[in-house]
């Protein structure tokens, strides 16, 4: 079955440092979504990427979809303590509801 | 609009019992998906219902079943509970089949002893 791996599993940064998580799929994707889950919370939708090579920005967050539509990344510039949580990519192979979630990257930000 | 609601929020059951979890989607949303989240396996898709019909199913045994009512509310049932079923069960709603953004509920934390 489809596998979606994320690296790193965990990252601890000082506030103000940058952070990047990478998502890799074993198969070509129709699109990819990103979610954030705060500790004790539930996943919250961040964005969807559809086009090959697509780059989207949301304030300090930059999302990128690979040219081959098999990988994606999320980059946070100048992290803040509010960025703490686990970031998941979710792969869609053509059935929007049957998402395959990545393993997640847990981000810890300290002052 | 009120968000996705799930009841109960916490549940403790014994091995062999069965359990029913409930999910009320955002008003107007017709698609409800269920996910299981565990530390070991992460977030795994269980099934999706749209207009009272199961549209997709994940790789879970037949002990896991669900249904959706005409008001879009959904229930998930797990029979013959096993210790490994302990997890956070999340439901997510979408406006329709062409909508991609999923709105997750707070989840039901199930503990099987």
PDB file of C-alpha atoms in Angstrom:
ATOM      1  CA  UNK A   1       0.000   0.000   0.000  1.00  0.00           C
ATOM      2  CA  UNK A   2       0.926   3.620  -0.240  1.00  0.00           C
ATOM      3  CA  UNK A   3       3.424   4.886   2.295  1.00  0.00           C
ATOM      4  CA  UNK A   4       4.077   8.468   3.258  1.00  0.00           C
ATOM      5  CA  UNK A   5       7.167   9.157   5.288  1.00  0.00           C
ATOM      6  CA  UNK A   6       8.041  12.376   7.022  1.00  0.00           C
ATOM      7  CA  UNK A   7      11.386  13.509   8.315  1.00  0.00           C
ATOM      8  CA  UNK A   8      12.452  14.408  10.848  1.00  0.00           C
ATOM      9  CA  UNK A   9      10.226  12.699  13.411  1.00  0.00           C
ATOM     10  CA  UNK A  10      11.044  15.358  15.961  1.00  0.00           C
ATOM     11  CA  UNK A  11      12.787  18.699  15.971  1.00  0.00           C
ATOM     12  CA  UNK A  12      13.565  21.038  18.804  1.00  0.00           C
ATOM     13  CA  UNK A  13      14.440  24.619  17.878  1.00  0.00           C
ATOM     14  CA  UNK A  14      15.051  27.889  19.634  1.00  0.00           C
ATOM     15  CA  UNK A  15      12.469  30.557  18.969  1.00  0.00           C
ATOM     16  CA  UNK A  16      13.498  32.525  15.900  1.00  0.00           C
ATOM     17  CA  UNK A  17      15.176  29.599  14.163  1.00  0.00           C
ATOM     18  CA  UNK A  18      13.801  28.128  10.951  1.00  0.00           C
ATOM     19  CA  UNK A  19      12.186  24.705  10.661  1.00  0.00           C
ATOM     20  CA  UNK A  20      11.548  22.382   7.741  1.00  0.00           C
ATOM     21  CA  UNK A  21       9.703  19.080   7.514  1.00  0.00           C
ATOM     22  CA  UNK A  22       9.817  16.844   4.460  1.00  0.00           C
ATOM     23  CA  UNK A  23       7.196  14.455   3.187  1.00  0.00           C
ATOM     24  CA  UNK A  24       7.933  11.643   0.727  1.00  0.00           C
ATOM     25  CA  UNK A  25       5.482   9.348  -0.993  1.00  0.00           C
ATOM     26  CA  UNK A  26       6.152   6.029  -2.675  1.00  0.00           C
ATOM     27  CA  UNK A  27       3.636   6.892  -5.401  1.00  0.00           C
ATOM     28  CA  UNK A  28       2.665   9.918  -7.462  1.00  0.00           C
ATOM     29  CA  UNK A  29       0.041  12.004  -5.771  1.00  0.00           C
ATOM     30  CA  UNK A  30      -2.990  13.891  -7.031  1.00  0.00           C
ATOM     31  CA  UNK A  31      -2.455  16.461  -4.359  1.00  0.00           C
ATOM     32  CA  UNK A  32      -1.096  16.820  -0.874  1.00  0.00           C
ATOM     33  CA  UNK A  33      -2.498  18.476   2.197  1.00  0.00           C
ATOM     34  CA  UNK A  34      -0.828  19.726   5.351  1.00  0.00           C
ATOM     35  CA  UNK A  35      -2.315  19.674   8.821  1.00  0.00           C
ATOM     36  CA  UNK A  36      -1.169  20.898  12.228  1.00  0.00           C
ATOM     37  CA  UNK A  37      -2.088  19.184  15.464  1.00  0.00           C
ATOM     38  CA  UNK A  38      -1.393  21.013  18.712  1.00  0.00           C
ATOM     39  CA  UNK A  39      -0.644  18.892  21.788  1.00  0.00           C
ATOM     40  CA  UNK A  40      -3.915  17.446  23.038  1.00  0.00           C
ATOM     41  CA  UNK A  41      -5.745  18.818  20.031  1.00  0.00           C
ATOM     42  CA  UNK A  42      -7.012  17.627  16.705  1.00  0.00           C
ATOM     43  CA  UNK A  43      -5.578  18.089  13.212  1.00  0.00           C
ATOM     44  CA  UNK A  44      -6.310  21.451  11.624  1.00  0.00           C
ATOM     45  CA  UNK A  45      -6.131  21.910   7.872  1.00  0.00           C
ATOM     46  CA  UNK A  46      -3.405  24.260   6.706  1.00  0.00           C
ATOM     47  CA  UNK A  47      -3.251  24.023   2.927  1.00  0.00           C
ATOM     48  CA  UNK A  48      -3.590  21.863  -0.176  1.00  0.00           C
ATOM     49  CA  UNK A  49      -1.071  21.701  -3.020  1.00  0.00           C
ATOM     50  CA  UNK A  50      -2.181  20.411  -6.394  1.00  0.00           C
ATOM     51  CA  UNK A  51       0.214  21.430  -9.152  1.00  0.00           C
ATOM     52  CA  UNK A  52       3.662  20.049  -9.831  1.00  0.00           C
ATOM     53  CA  UNK A  53       6.282  22.436  -8.405  1.00  0.00           C
ATOM     54  CA  UNK A  54       3.644  24.519  -6.648  1.00  0.00           C
ATOM     55  CA  UNK A  55       4.778  26.874  -3.890  1.00  0.00           C
ATOM     56  CA  UNK A  56       2.346  28.529  -1.516  1.00  0.00           C
ATOM     57  CA  UNK A  57       2.972  30.862   1.392  1.00  0.00           C
ATOM     58  CA  UNK A  58       0.987  31.614   4.497  1.00  0.00           C
ATOM     59  CA  UNK A  59       2.740  34.325   6.495  1.00  0.00           C
ATOM     60  CA  UNK A  60       5.858  32.562   7.871  1.00  0.00           C
ATOM     61  CA  UNK A  61       4.915  29.167   6.393  1.00  0.00           C
ATOM     62  CA  UNK A  62       6.056  28.094   2.917  1.00  0.00           C
ATOM     63  CA  UNK A  63       4.688  24.925   1.343  1.00  0.00           C
ATOM     64  CA  UNK A  64       6.177  23.265  -1.701  1.00  0.00           C
ATOM     65  CA  UNK A  65       5.072  20.361  -3.903  1.00  0.00           C
ATOM     66  CA  UNK A  66       7.783  18.507  -5.778  1.00  0.00           C
ATOM     67  CA  UNK A  67       8.067  18.456  -9.554  1.00  0.00           C
ATOM     68  CA  UNK A  68       7.333  14.731  -9.661  1.00  0.00           C
ATOM     69  CA  UNK A  69       4.436  15.133  -7.202  1.00  0.00           C
ATOM     70  CA  UNK A  70       5.987  12.574  -4.882  1.00  0.00           C
ATOM     71  CA  UNK A  71       7.340  14.865  -2.207  1.00  0.00           C
ATOM     72  CA  UNK A  72       6.487  18.032  -0.371  1.00  0.00           C
ATOM     73  CA  UNK A  73       7.952  20.296   2.266  1.00  0.00           C
ATOM     74  CA  UNK A  74       6.804  22.766   4.856  1.00  0.00           C
ATOM     75  CA  UNK A  75       9.201  25.492   5.944  1.00  0.00           C
ATOM     76  CA  UNK A  76       8.587  27.806   8.863  1.00  0.00           C
ATOM     77  CA  UNK A  77      10.657  30.960   9.036  1.00  0.00           C
ATOM     78  CA  UNK A  78      11.540  32.430  12.431  1.00  0.00           C
ATOM     79  CA  UNK A  79       9.596  29.960  14.550  1.00  0.00           C
ATOM     80  CA  UNK A  80       7.473  31.113  17.460  1.00  0.00           C
ATOM     81  CA  UNK A  81       6.221  29.190  20.483  1.00  0.00           C
ATOM     82  CA  UNK A  82       2.785  29.165  18.883  1.00  0.00           C
ATOM     83  CA  UNK A  83       4.210  26.924  16.145  1.00  0.00           C
ATOM     84  CA  UNK A  84       4.566  24.034  18.608  1.00  0.00           C
ATOM     85  CA  UNK A  85       2.731  20.925  17.497  1.00  0.00           C
ATOM     86  CA  UNK A  86       2.896  18.008  15.102  1.00  0.00           C
ATOM     87  CA  UNK A  87       2.801  18.717  11.397  1.00  0.00           C
ATOM     88  CA  UNK A  88       1.321  16.074   9.133  1.00  0.00           C
ATOM     89  CA  UNK A  89       1.258  15.807   5.405  1.00  0.00           C
ATOM     90  CA  UNK A  90      -1.673  13.894   3.965  1.00  0.00           C
ATOM     91  CA  UNK A  91      -1.472  12.315   0.566  1.00  0.00           C
ATOM     92  CA  UNK A  92      -4.379  12.066  -1.800  1.00  0.00           C
ATOM     93  CA  UNK A  93      -4.032   9.605  -4.669  1.00  0.00           C
ATOM     94  CA  UNK A  94      -7.317  10.620  -6.237  1.00  0.00           C
ATOM     95  CA  UNK A  95      -9.903   9.932  -3.592  1.00  0.00           C
ATOM     96  CA  UNK A  96     -10.154  13.149  -1.619  1.00  0.00           C
ATOM     97  CA  UNK A  97     -11.519  11.523   1.475  1.00  0.00           C
ATOM     98  CA  UNK A  98      -9.146   8.574   1.704  1.00  0.00           C
ATOM     99  CA  UNK A  99      -6.110  10.482   2.812  1.00  0.00           C
ATOM    100  CA  UNK A 100      -2.919   8.706   3.762  1.00  0.00           C
ATOM    101  CA  UNK A 101      -1.332  10.679   6.546  1.00  0.00           C
ATOM    102  CA  UNK A 102       2.386  10.942   6.956  1.00  0.00           C
ATOM    103  CA  UNK A 103       4.123   9.903  10.119  1.00  0.00           C
ATOM    104  CA  UNK A 104       4.248  13.490  11.344  1.00  0.00           C
ATOM    105  CA  UNK A 105       6.997  15.797  12.569  1.00  0.00           C
ATOM    106  CA  UNK A 106       6.744  17.029  16.121  1.00  0.00           C
ATOM    107  CA  UNK A 107       8.086  20.533  16.545  1.00  0.00           C
ATOM    108  CA  UNK A 108       9.143  21.873  19.910  1.00  0.00           C
ATOM    109  CA  UNK A 109      10.051  25.551  20.201  1.00  0.00           C
ATOM    110  CA  UNK A 110      11.708  26.981  23.267  1.00  0.00           C
ATOM    111  CA  UNK A 111      12.607  30.537  24.186  1.00  0.00           C
TER     112      UNK A 111
ATOM    113  CA  UNK B   1     -21.066  27.672  12.607  1.00  0.00           C
ATOM    114  CA  UNK B   2     -20.484  25.079  15.273  1.00  0.00           C
ATOM    115  CA  UNK B   3     -17.577  22.762  14.627  1.00  0.00           C
ATOM    116  CA  UNK B   4     -17.521  19.001  14.422  1.00  0.00           C
ATOM    117  CA  UNK B   5     -18.649  17.427  17.665  1.00  0.00           C
ATOM    118  CA  UNK B   6     -17.885  13.959  18.929  1.00  0.00           C
ATOM    119  CA  UNK B   7     -19.351  12.062  21.841  1.00  0.00           C
ATOM    120  CA  UNK B   8     -18.308  10.746  24.190  1.00  0.00           C
ATOM    121  CA  UNK B   9     -14.933  12.417  24.594  1.00  0.00           C
ATOM    122  CA  UNK B  10     -13.507   9.664  26.768  1.00  0.00           C
ATOM    123  CA  UNK B  11     -14.443   6.030  27.107  1.00  0.00           C
ATOM    124  CA  UNK B  12     -13.072   3.032  28.975  1.00  0.00           C
ATOM    125  CA  UNK B  13     -14.136  -0.418  27.864  1.00  0.00           C
ATOM    126  CA  UNK B  14     -13.127  -3.987  28.580  1.00  0.00           C
ATOM    127  CA  UNK B  15     -11.786  -6.467  26.052  1.00  0.00           C
ATOM    128  CA  UNK B  16     -14.579  -8.237  24.231  1.00  0.00           C
ATOM    129  CA  UNK B  17     -17.109  -5.449  24.661  1.00  0.00           C
ATOM    130  CA  UNK B  18     -18.409  -3.312  21.867  1.00  0.00           C
ATOM    131  CA  UNK B  19     -18.526   0.459  21.586  1.00  0.00           C
ATOM    132  CA  UNK B  20     -20.386   3.065  19.555  1.00  0.00           C
ATOM    133  CA  UNK B  21     -18.950   6.506  18.919  1.00  0.00           C
ATOM    134  CA  UNK B  22     -20.898   9.428  17.536  1.00  0.00           C
ATOM    135  CA  UNK B  23     -19.953  12.313  15.275  1.00  0.00           C
ATOM    136  CA  UNK B  24     -21.991  15.340  14.288  1.00  0.00           C
ATOM    137  CA  UNK B  25     -20.495  17.174  11.302  1.00  0.00           C
ATOM    138  CA  UNK B  26     -20.545  20.872  10.647  1.00  0.00           C
ATOM    139  CA  UNK B  27     -24.007  21.958   9.605  1.00  0.00           C
ATOM    140  CA  UNK B  28     -24.404  21.498   5.868  1.00  0.00           C
ATOM    141  CA  UNK B  29     -21.497  19.073   5.548  1.00  0.00           C
ATOM    142  CA  UNK B  30     -22.517  15.775   4.014  1.00  0.00           C
ATOM    143  CA  UNK B  31     -19.258  13.841   4.124  1.00  0.00           C
ATOM    144  CA  UNK B  32     -17.939  12.284   7.310  1.00  0.00           C
ATOM    145  CA  UNK B  33     -14.672  10.373   7.564  1.00  0.00           C
ATOM    146  CA  UNK B  34     -13.322   8.441  10.526  1.00  0.00           C
ATOM    147  CA  UNK B  35      -9.686   8.067  11.505  1.00  0.00           C
ATOM    148  CA  UNK B  36      -7.838   6.139  14.177  1.00  0.00           C
ATOM    149  CA  UNK B  37      -4.812   7.794  15.762  1.00  0.00           C
ATOM    150  CA  UNK B  38      -2.281   5.830  17.812  1.00  0.00           C
ATOM    151  CA  UNK B  39       1.323   6.599  18.773  1.00  0.00           C
ATOM    152  CA  UNK B  40       2.532   3.554  16.886  1.00  0.00           C
ATOM    153  CA  UNK B  41       0.505   3.662  13.687  1.00  0.00           C
ATOM    154  CA  UNK B  42      -0.238   7.370  13.448  1.00  0.00           C
ATOM    155  CA  UNK B  43      -3.377   8.600  11.727  1.00  0.00           C
ATOM    156  CA  UNK B  44      -5.113   5.886   9.754  1.00  0.00           C
ATOM    157  CA  UNK B  45      -8.217   6.198   7.600  1.00  0.00           C
ATOM    158  CA  UNK B  46     -11.123   3.988   8.640  1.00  0.00           C
ATOM    159  CA  UNK B  47     -13.987   4.888   6.312  1.00  0.00           C
ATOM    160  CA  UNK B  48     -15.942   7.709   4.758  1.00  0.00           C
ATOM    161  CA  UNK B  49     -19.667   8.203   4.458  1.00  0.00           C
ATOM    162  CA  UNK B  50     -21.455  10.517   2.095  1.00  0.00           C
ATOM    163  CA  UNK B  51     -25.221  10.787   1.863  1.00  0.00           C
ATOM    164  CA  UNK B  52     -25.666   7.727   4.073  1.00  0.00           C
ATOM    165  CA  UNK B  53     -23.467   5.543   1.832  1.00  0.00           C
ATOM    166  CA  UNK B  54     -19.991   4.275   2.605  1.00  0.00           C
ATOM    167  CA  UNK B  55     -17.754   5.681  -0.143  1.00  0.00           C
ATOM    168  CA  UNK B  56     -14.335   4.519   0.949  1.00  0.00           C
ATOM    169  CA  UNK B  57     -12.899   2.079   3.411  1.00  0.00           C
ATOM    170  CA  UNK B  58      -9.467   1.708   4.935  1.00  0.00           C
ATOM    171  CA  UNK B  59      -7.630  -1.467   5.867  1.00  0.00           C
ATOM    172  CA  UNK B  60      -9.343  -2.316   9.112  1.00  0.00           C
ATOM    173  CA  UNK B  61     -11.020  -5.587  10.117  1.00  0.00           C
ATOM    174  CA  UNK B  62     -14.751  -6.060   9.864  1.00  0.00           C
ATOM    175  CA  UNK B  63     -15.101  -5.406  13.589  1.00  0.00           C
ATOM    176  CA  UNK B  64     -14.999  -1.740  12.643  1.00  0.00           C
ATOM    177  CA  UNK B  65     -18.197  -0.521  11.051  1.00  0.00           C
ATOM    178  CA  UNK B  66     -20.069   2.679  10.664  1.00  0.00           C
ATOM    179  CA  UNK B  67     -23.163   4.316   9.371  1.00  0.00           C
ATOM    180  CA  UNK B  68     -24.496   7.721   8.513  1.00  0.00           C
ATOM    181  CA  UNK B  69     -27.967   9.050   9.133  1.00  0.00           C
ATOM    182  CA  UNK B  70     -30.097  11.291   6.946  1.00  0.00           C
ATOM    183  CA  UNK B  71     -29.052  14.330   9.010  1.00  0.00           C
ATOM    184  CA  UNK B  72     -25.383  13.485   8.194  1.00  0.00           C
ATOM    185  CA  UNK B  73     -24.587  12.462  11.742  1.00  0.00           C
ATOM    186  CA  UNK B  74     -22.407   9.386  11.794  1.00  0.00           C
ATOM    187  CA  UNK B  75     -21.712   6.577  14.192  1.00  0.00           C
ATOM    188  CA  UNK B  76     -18.793   4.214  14.354  1.00  0.00           C
ATOM    189  CA  UNK B  77     -19.024   0.834  16.007  1.00  0.00           C
ATOM    190  CA  UNK B  78     -16.251  -1.463  17.130  1.00  0.00           C
ATOM    191  CA  UNK B  79     -17.232  -4.955  18.207  1.00  0.00           C
ATOM    192  CA  UNK B  80     -15.237  -7.454  20.239  1.00  0.00           C
ATOM    193  CA  UNK B  81     -12.791  -4.846  21.457  1.00  0.00           C
ATOM    194  CA  UNK B  82      -9.098  -5.689  21.643  1.00  0.00           C
ATOM    195  CA  UNK B  83      -6.377  -3.969  23.638  1.00  0.00           C
ATOM    196  CA  UNK B  84      -4.915  -2.674  20.398  1.00  0.00           C
ATOM    197  CA  UNK B  85      -8.096  -0.729  19.685  1.00  0.00           C
ATOM    198  CA  UNK B  86      -7.113   1.792  22.341  1.00  0.00           C
ATOM    199  CA  UNK B  87      -6.725   5.006  20.390  1.00  0.00           C
ATOM    200  CA  UNK B  88      -8.018   8.460  19.649  1.00  0.00           C
ATOM    201  CA  UNK B  89     -10.848   8.172  17.153  1.00  0.00           C
ATOM    202  CA  UNK B  90     -11.286  11.277  15.070  1.00  0.00           C
ATOM    203  CA  UNK B  91     -14.026  12.161  12.684  1.00  0.00           C
ATOM    204  CA  UNK B  92     -13.741  14.796  10.018  1.00  0.00           C
ATOM    205  CA  UNK B  93     -16.374  16.421   7.871  1.00  0.00           C
ATOM    206  CA  UNK B  94     -16.289  17.959   4.419  1.00  0.00           C
ATOM    207  CA  UNK B  95     -18.887  20.043   2.666  1.00  0.00           C
ATOM    208  CA  UNK B  96     -19.151  17.631  -0.224  1.00  0.00           C
ATOM    209  CA  UNK B  97     -17.262  15.157  -2.332  1.00  0.00           C
ATOM    210  CA  UNK B  98     -15.616  17.916  -4.349  1.00  0.00           C
ATOM    211  CA  UNK B  99     -14.439  19.711  -1.216  1.00  0.00           C
ATOM    212  CA  UNK B 100     -10.990  18.779  -0.019  1.00  0.00           C
ATOM    213  CA  UNK B 101     -10.650  20.615   3.284  1.00  0.00           C
ATOM    214  CA  UNK B 102     -11.451  18.324   6.190  1.00  0.00           C
ATOM    215  CA  UNK B 103     -12.568  19.704   9.538  1.00  0.00           C
ATOM    216  CA  UNK B 104     -11.697  17.429  12.410  1.00  0.00           C
ATOM    217  CA  UNK B 105     -13.591  16.983  15.640  1.00  0.00           C
ATOM    218  CA  UNK B 106     -11.903  16.801  19.053  1.00  0.00           C
ATOM    219  CA  UNK B 107     -11.921  13.005  19.004  1.00  0.00           C
ATOM    220  CA  UNK B 108     -13.008  10.240  21.335  1.00  0.00           C
ATOM    221  CA  UNK B 109     -10.254   8.765  23.488  1.00  0.00           C
ATOM    222  CA  UNK B 110     -11.007   5.028  23.796  1.00  0.00           C
ATOM    223  CA  UNK B 111      -9.127   2.938  26.331  1.00  0.00           C
ATOM    224  CA  UNK B 112      -9.568  -0.827  26.259  1.00  0.00           C
ATOM    225  CA  UNK B 113      -8.505  -2.708  29.396  1.00  0.00           C
TER     226      UNK B 113
END
